[in-house]
Amino acid sequence: MALLGTQDNHLRLMESAFDIRITLRDDSIILSGDADSLDGAEKLLTELIFILNRNGRLDESDIEQCVNLVKNGEGAVSHDPEPSSNIVFYGKKGLIKPKTPGQEKYFKAVSKNDVVFAVGPAGTGKTYLAVAMALAKLREQEVSKIILSRPAIEAGESLGFLPGDLMDKVDPYLRPLTDAIFTMIPSDQLQKYVERKIIEIVPLAYMRGRTLNDAFVILDEAQNTTTTQMKMFLTRLGINSRAVITGDVTQIDLPSTARSGLVQIRDILNGIEGIEFVDLEQRDVVRHRLVKEIIQAYEEYNSTPSTEGD
């Protein structure tokens, strides 16, 4: 049941992915289809059985991710027999762990470096994994606080008319960060952390002048920082602190006259020990299966020269 899913949901996903038929007979699984499809389906089942034995559970995102890995000719994320070696955090909904090779590389980079830049398209887990890793460091008492920040840049919409004080107005910009935390820890625990300032969620502009000691600091949506803001943020780090900077350089909302600090920073910091850049790709997307296809469609559209009259 764990392998095939409630009401055989996983089974149907596997049949659809490889155009095969799966029949259950006693405790055997029989696959029917053409040779190429059967080869892929066999590899998929091998991966899923490994993950199930390692983690004790499977969900639909595991199925979809393994399908993508097999179709791309890759193996499982990690065949490390010790499951704890790549578990990021035990959240309220179960284990949080890397699900793709890119996410595995991201996790290892944060484990080994004090400053990590994660650059990639939407849905690759940049923010989600960063928050999970921060909570893990807090739980292990390696840091005493978490600071989550975003630049308050409008994505083509003006929010200045919204009612309330300044924090009410910037709340929509910071909401994705709180949403990520809500999926990992109980809301009452988050409220206590916020009240005691163990977790701070602040606009980037509020970081100026601060020195952040003993903290795990996350700058999200960093493609919308200017070069000056990026320098300001990076120079906030104090003793026993680490930073993760995430962003998608294909979704820059800055005015056309401003250069993104995330685009420029690689040229400035490349080669410095303790700083690593991780590039996540379309294959690392772990959201709804259509997100990957949407990203691919945009890439193909933008790479095609426009014709007159378009």
Coordinates of C-alpha atoms in Angstrom, one line a residue:
M1 CA 0.0 0.0 0.0
A2 CA 2.8 2.4 0.8
L3 CA 4.4 1.7 -2.6
L4 CA 1.3 1.9 -4.7
G5 CA -0.6 4.5 -2.7
T6 CA -4.0 4.9 -1.3
Q7 CA -6.6 3.6 -3.8
D8 CA -3.6 2.8 -6.1
N9 CA -2.9 6.6 -6.7
H10 CA 0.8 5.9 -7.1
L11 CA 0.2 3.0 -9.4
R12 CA -1.8 5.2 -11.8
L13 CA 0.9 7.8 -11.8
M14 CA 3.5 5.2 -12.8
E15 CA 1.3 3.7 -15.5
S16 CA 0.6 7.2 -17.0
A17 CA 4.3 8.2 -16.8
F18 CA 5.6 5.2 -18.8
D19 CA 2.5 4.1 -20.8
I20 CA 2.5 0.7 -19.2
R21 CA 0.0 -1.5 -17.4
I22 CA 0.6 -2.7 -13.8
T23 CA -1.1 -5.8 -12.5
L24 CA -1.0 -7.0 -8.9
R25 CA -0.9 -10.8 -8.3
D26 CA -0.5 -12.0 -4.8
D27 CA 2.6 -10.2 -3.6
S28 CA 4.0 -9.7 -7.2
I29 CA 3.9 -6.7 -9.4
I30 CA 3.6 -7.5 -13.2
L31 CA 4.5 -4.8 -15.7
S32 CA 3.1 -4.9 -19.3
G33 CA 4.2 -2.7 -22.2
D34 CA 6.9 -2.1 -24.8
A35 CA 10.6 -2.8 -24.0
D36 CA 11.6 0.8 -23.5
S37 CA 8.7 1.6 -21.3
L38 CA 9.2 -1.5 -19.2
D39 CA 12.9 -0.6 -18.8
G40 CA 12.0 2.8 -17.5
A41 CA 9.2 1.5 -15.2
E42 CA 11.5 -1.1 -13.7
K43 CA 14.1 1.6 -12.9
L44 CA 11.4 3.8 -11.4
L45 CA 10.1 1.0 -9.1
T46 CA 13.7 0.3 -8.0
E47 CA 14.1 3.9 -7.0
L48 CA 10.8 4.1 -5.3
I49 CA 11.4 0.9 -3.3
F50 CA 14.8 2.3 -2.2
I51 CA 13.3 5.6 -1.1
L52 CA 10.4 3.8 0.7
N53 CA 12.8 1.6 2.6
R54 CA 15.0 4.5 3.4
N55 CA 12.4 7.0 4.5
G56 CA 9.4 4.8 5.5
R57 CA 7.0 6.6 3.2
L58 CA 6.2 7.9 -0.3
D59 CA 4.1 10.7 -1.5
E60 CA 3.1 11.9 -5.0
S61 CA 5.9 14.4 -5.2
D62 CA 8.4 11.5 -4.7
I63 CA 6.8 9.7 -7.6
E64 CA 6.9 12.7 -9.9
Q65 CA 10.5 13.5 -9.0
C66 CA 11.7 9.9 -9.5
V67 CA 9.9 9.8 -12.9
N68 CA 11.8 12.9 -13.9
L69 CA 15.1 11.5 -12.7
V70 CA 14.6 8.2 -14.5
K71 CA 13.5 9.9 -17.8
N72 CA 16.6 12.1 -17.5
G73 CA 18.8 9.0 -17.1
E74 CA 19.7 9.7 -13.5
G75 CA 19.5 7.6 -10.4
A76 CA 18.0 8.4 -7.0
V77 CA 18.9 11.6 -5.2
S78 CA 21.2 9.7 -2.8
H79 CA 21.8 6.0 -2.3
D80 CA 23.3 6.7 1.1
P81 CA 22.1 3.9 3.3
E82 CA 22.0 6.2 6.3
P83 CA 18.7 8.2 5.9
S84 CA 19.7 10.8 8.5
S85 CA 22.6 11.9 6.3
N86 CA 20.5 13.9 3.9
I87 CA 17.4 14.7 6.1
V88 CA 17.2 18.5 6.5
F89 CA 14.5 18.8 9.1
Y90 CA 11.8 16.7 10.9
G91 CA 8.7 19.0 10.3
K92 CA 5.2 18.6 11.5
K93 CA 4.3 16.9 8.2
G94 CA 7.2 14.5 8.2
L95 CA 10.7 14.5 6.8
I96 CA 12.1 17.4 4.8
K97 CA 14.9 16.3 2.5
P98 CA 16.5 17.0 -0.9
K99 CA 14.5 15.5 -3.7
T100 CA 16.7 16.2 -6.7
P101 CA 20.4 16.2 -7.4
G102 CA 20.4 20.0 -7.5
Q103 CA 18.7 20.2 -4.1
E104 CA 21.2 17.7 -2.7
K105 CA 24.1 19.9 -3.9
Y106 CA 22.3 22.9 -2.4
F107 CA 22.0 21.1 1.0
K108 CA 25.7 20.1 1.0
A109 CA 26.8 23.6 0.1
V110 CA 24.9 25.1 3.0
S111 CA 26.4 22.5 5.3
K112 CA 30.0 23.4 4.3
N113 CA 29.9 27.1 3.7
D114 CA 28.9 30.3 5.6
V115 CA 27.5 32.0 2.6
V116 CA 25.5 30.3 -0.2
F117 CA 23.8 31.7 -3.2
A118 CA 21.0 29.5 -4.6
V119 CA 19.9 30.7 -8.1
G120 CA 17.2 29.0 -10.1
P121 CA 13.6 29.0 -11.4
A122 CA 10.4 29.0 -9.3
G123 CA 9.5 25.7 -7.6
T124 CA 13.1 24.4 -7.1
G125 CA 12.8 24.6 -3.3
K126 CA 15.3 27.5 -2.9
T127 CA 13.3 29.2 -0.1
Y128 CA 11.7 26.1 1.4
L129 CA 14.9 24.2 1.9
A130 CA 16.7 27.4 3.2
V131 CA 14.0 27.8 5.9
A132 CA 14.2 24.1 6.8
M133 CA 17.9 24.3 7.1
A134 CA 17.6 27.4 9.3
L135 CA 15.1 25.7 11.6
A136 CA 17.4 22.6 11.8
K137 CA 20.4 24.8 12.9
L138 CA 18.1 26.5 15.4
R139 CA 16.9 23.2 16.8
E140 CA 20.5 21.9 17.1
Q141 CA 21.4 25.2 18.9
E142 CA 24.1 26.0 16.3
V143 CA 22.5 29.5 16.0
S144 CA 20.3 31.4 18.4
K145 CA 18.0 33.1 15.9
I146 CA 16.7 33.1 12.3
I147 CA 16.3 36.3 10.3
L148 CA 14.3 36.1 7.1
S149 CA 14.3 39.1 4.7
R150 CA 13.0 40.1 1.3
P151 CA 13.3 43.4 -0.7
A152 CA 9.9 45.1 -0.8
I153 CA 9.6 45.4 -4.6
E154 CA 6.3 45.4 -6.3
A155 CA 5.9 42.8 -9.1
G156 CA 4.0 45.1 -11.5
E157 CA 1.4 46.1 -9.0
S158 CA 1.2 49.1 -6.7
L159 CA 0.3 48.2 -3.1
G160 CA 0.7 51.6 -1.5
F161 CA -3.1 52.1 -1.3
L162 CA -3.5 49.1 1.0
P163 CA -4.8 50.1 4.5
G164 CA -2.8 49.8 7.7
D165 CA 0.6 50.8 9.0
L166 CA 4.0 50.1 7.3
M167 CA 4.2 46.5 8.5
D168 CA 0.7 45.8 7.2
K169 CA 1.7 47.1 3.8
V170 CA 4.9 45.0 3.6
D171 CA 3.3 41.8 4.9
P172 CA 2.3 40.6 1.4
Y173 CA 5.9 40.7 0.4
L174 CA 7.0 38.6 3.4
R175 CA 4.1 36.2 3.4
P176 CA 5.9 33.4 1.4
L177 CA 8.5 33.2 4.1
T178 CA 5.9 32.7 6.9
D179 CA 4.0 30.3 4.7
A180 CA 7.1 28.1 4.4
I181 CA 7.6 28.1 8.2
F182 CA 3.9 27.3 8.8
T183 CA 4.4 24.0 6.9
M184 CA 7.2 23.0 9.2
I185 CA 6.4 24.0 12.8
P186 CA 3.1 24.6 14.7
S187 CA 1.7 28.1 14.5
D188 CA 1.8 28.6 18.3
Q189 CA 5.5 27.7 18.3
L190 CA 6.1 30.2 15.4
Q191 CA 4.2 32.9 17.4
K192 CA 6.4 32.3 20.4
Y193 CA 9.6 32.5 18.3
V194 CA 8.4 35.7 16.7
E195 CA 7.4 37.3 20.1
R196 CA 10.8 36.4 21.6
K197 CA 12.6 37.6 18.4
I198 CA 14.1 34.2 17.8
I199 CA 12.6 34.4 14.3
E200 CA 12.5 37.8 12.7
I201 CA 10.8 38.4 9.3
V202 CA 11.8 41.8 8.1
P203 CA 12.0 43.9 4.9
L204 CA 15.5 44.2 3.5
A205 CA 15.6 48.0 4.2
Y206 CA 15.3 47.3 7.9
M207 CA 18.6 45.4 7.9
R208 CA 20.7 48.6 7.4
G209 CA 23.0 49.3 10.4
R210 CA 22.5 46.0 12.1
T211 CA 25.2 43.4 13.0
L212 CA 23.8 39.9 12.9
N213 CA 25.6 37.6 15.4
D214 CA 24.9 33.9 16.0
A215 CA 22.2 33.9 13.3
F216 CA 21.0 32.0 10.2
V217 CA 20.1 34.8 7.8
I218 CA 18.0 34.2 4.6
L219 CA 17.6 36.8 1.8
D220 CA 14.9 35.7 -0.5
E221 CA 14.0 37.1 -3.9
A222 CA 17.5 38.5 -4.1
Q223 CA 17.2 39.2 -7.8
N224 CA 15.3 42.3 -6.7
T225 CA 18.1 43.8 -4.7
T226 CA 20.2 46.5 -6.2
T227 CA 24.0 46.2 -6.1
T228 CA 24.1 48.6 -3.1
Q229 CA 21.5 46.6 -1.2
M230 CA 23.3 43.3 -1.8
K231 CA 26.6 44.8 -0.4
M232 CA 24.7 46.2 2.6
F233 CA 23.1 42.8 3.3
L234 CA 26.3 40.7 3.0
T235 CA 28.2 43.1 5.3
R236 CA 25.6 42.6 8.1
L237 CA 27.0 39.1 9.0
G238 CA 28.6 38.9 12.4
I239 CA 30.2 36.2 14.5
N240 CA 28.9 32.6 14.1
S241 CA 26.4 33.6 11.4
R242 CA 25.7 32.2 8.0
A243 CA 23.6 33.4 5.1
V244 CA 21.6 31.9 2.3
I245 CA 20.7 34.1 -0.6
T246 CA 18.1 32.9 -3.0
G247 CA 16.7 34.3 -6.3
D248 CA 15.5 33.8 -9.8
V249 CA 17.3 36.0 -12.3
T250 CA 14.6 35.5 -14.9
Q251 CA 12.0 37.3 -12.7
I252 CA 13.6 40.7 -11.9
D253 CA 11.2 43.4 -11.0
L254 CA 13.7 46.2 -10.6
P255 CA 13.4 49.3 -12.8
S256 CA 15.2 48.9 -16.2
T257 CA 17.8 51.4 -15.1
A258 CA 18.8 49.4 -12.0
R259 CA 21.1 46.4 -12.1
S260 CA 20.3 43.3 -10.1
G261 CA 22.8 42.7 -7.2
L262 CA 22.3 39.0 -7.6
V263 CA 23.3 39.1 -11.3
Q264 CA 26.5 41.1 -10.5
I265 CA 27.5 39.3 -7.3
R266 CA 28.9 36.2 -8.9
D267 CA 31.6 38.2 -10.7
I268 CA 32.5 40.0 -7.5
L269 CA 32.7 37.1 -5.0
N270 CA 33.5 34.1 -7.2
G271 CA 36.5 32.1 -5.8
I272 CA 36.3 33.3 -2.2
E273 CA 36.6 30.4 0.2
G274 CA 33.5 29.8 2.3
I275 CA 31.2 31.2 -0.4
E276 CA 29.5 28.9 -2.9
F277 CA 27.0 29.4 -5.8
V278 CA 24.5 26.7 -6.5
D279 CA 22.5 26.8 -9.8
L280 CA 19.2 24.9 -9.6
E281 CA 17.6 24.0 -12.9
Q282 CA 14.3 23.1 -14.4
R283 CA 14.7 19.5 -13.5
D284 CA 14.9 20.5 -9.8
V285 CA 11.3 21.8 -9.8
V286 CA 9.2 20.0 -7.2
R287 CA 5.9 21.9 -7.4
H288 CA 2.9 20.8 -9.5
R289 CA 4.1 18.9 -12.6
L290 CA 2.8 21.7 -14.9
V291 CA 5.2 24.2 -13.4
K292 CA 8.2 22.5 -15.0
E293 CA 6.4 22.6 -18.4
I294 CA 5.4 26.2 -17.9
I295 CA 9.1 27.2 -17.2
Q296 CA 10.2 25.2 -20.3
A297 CA 7.6 26.9 -22.5
Y298 CA 8.7 30.4 -21.3
E299 CA 12.4 29.5 -22.0
E300 CA 11.5 28.3 -25.5
Y301 CA 9.4 31.4 -26.2
N302 CA 12.1 33.8 -25.0
S303 CA 14.8 32.0 -26.9
T304 CA 12.9 32.3 -30.2
P305 CA 13.7 35.5 -32.2
S306 CA 10.6 37.7 -32.4
T307 CA 9.1 38.2 -35.8
E308 CA 7.8 41.4 -37.2
G309 CA 4.2 42.0 -36.2
D310 CA 4.4 39.9 -33.0

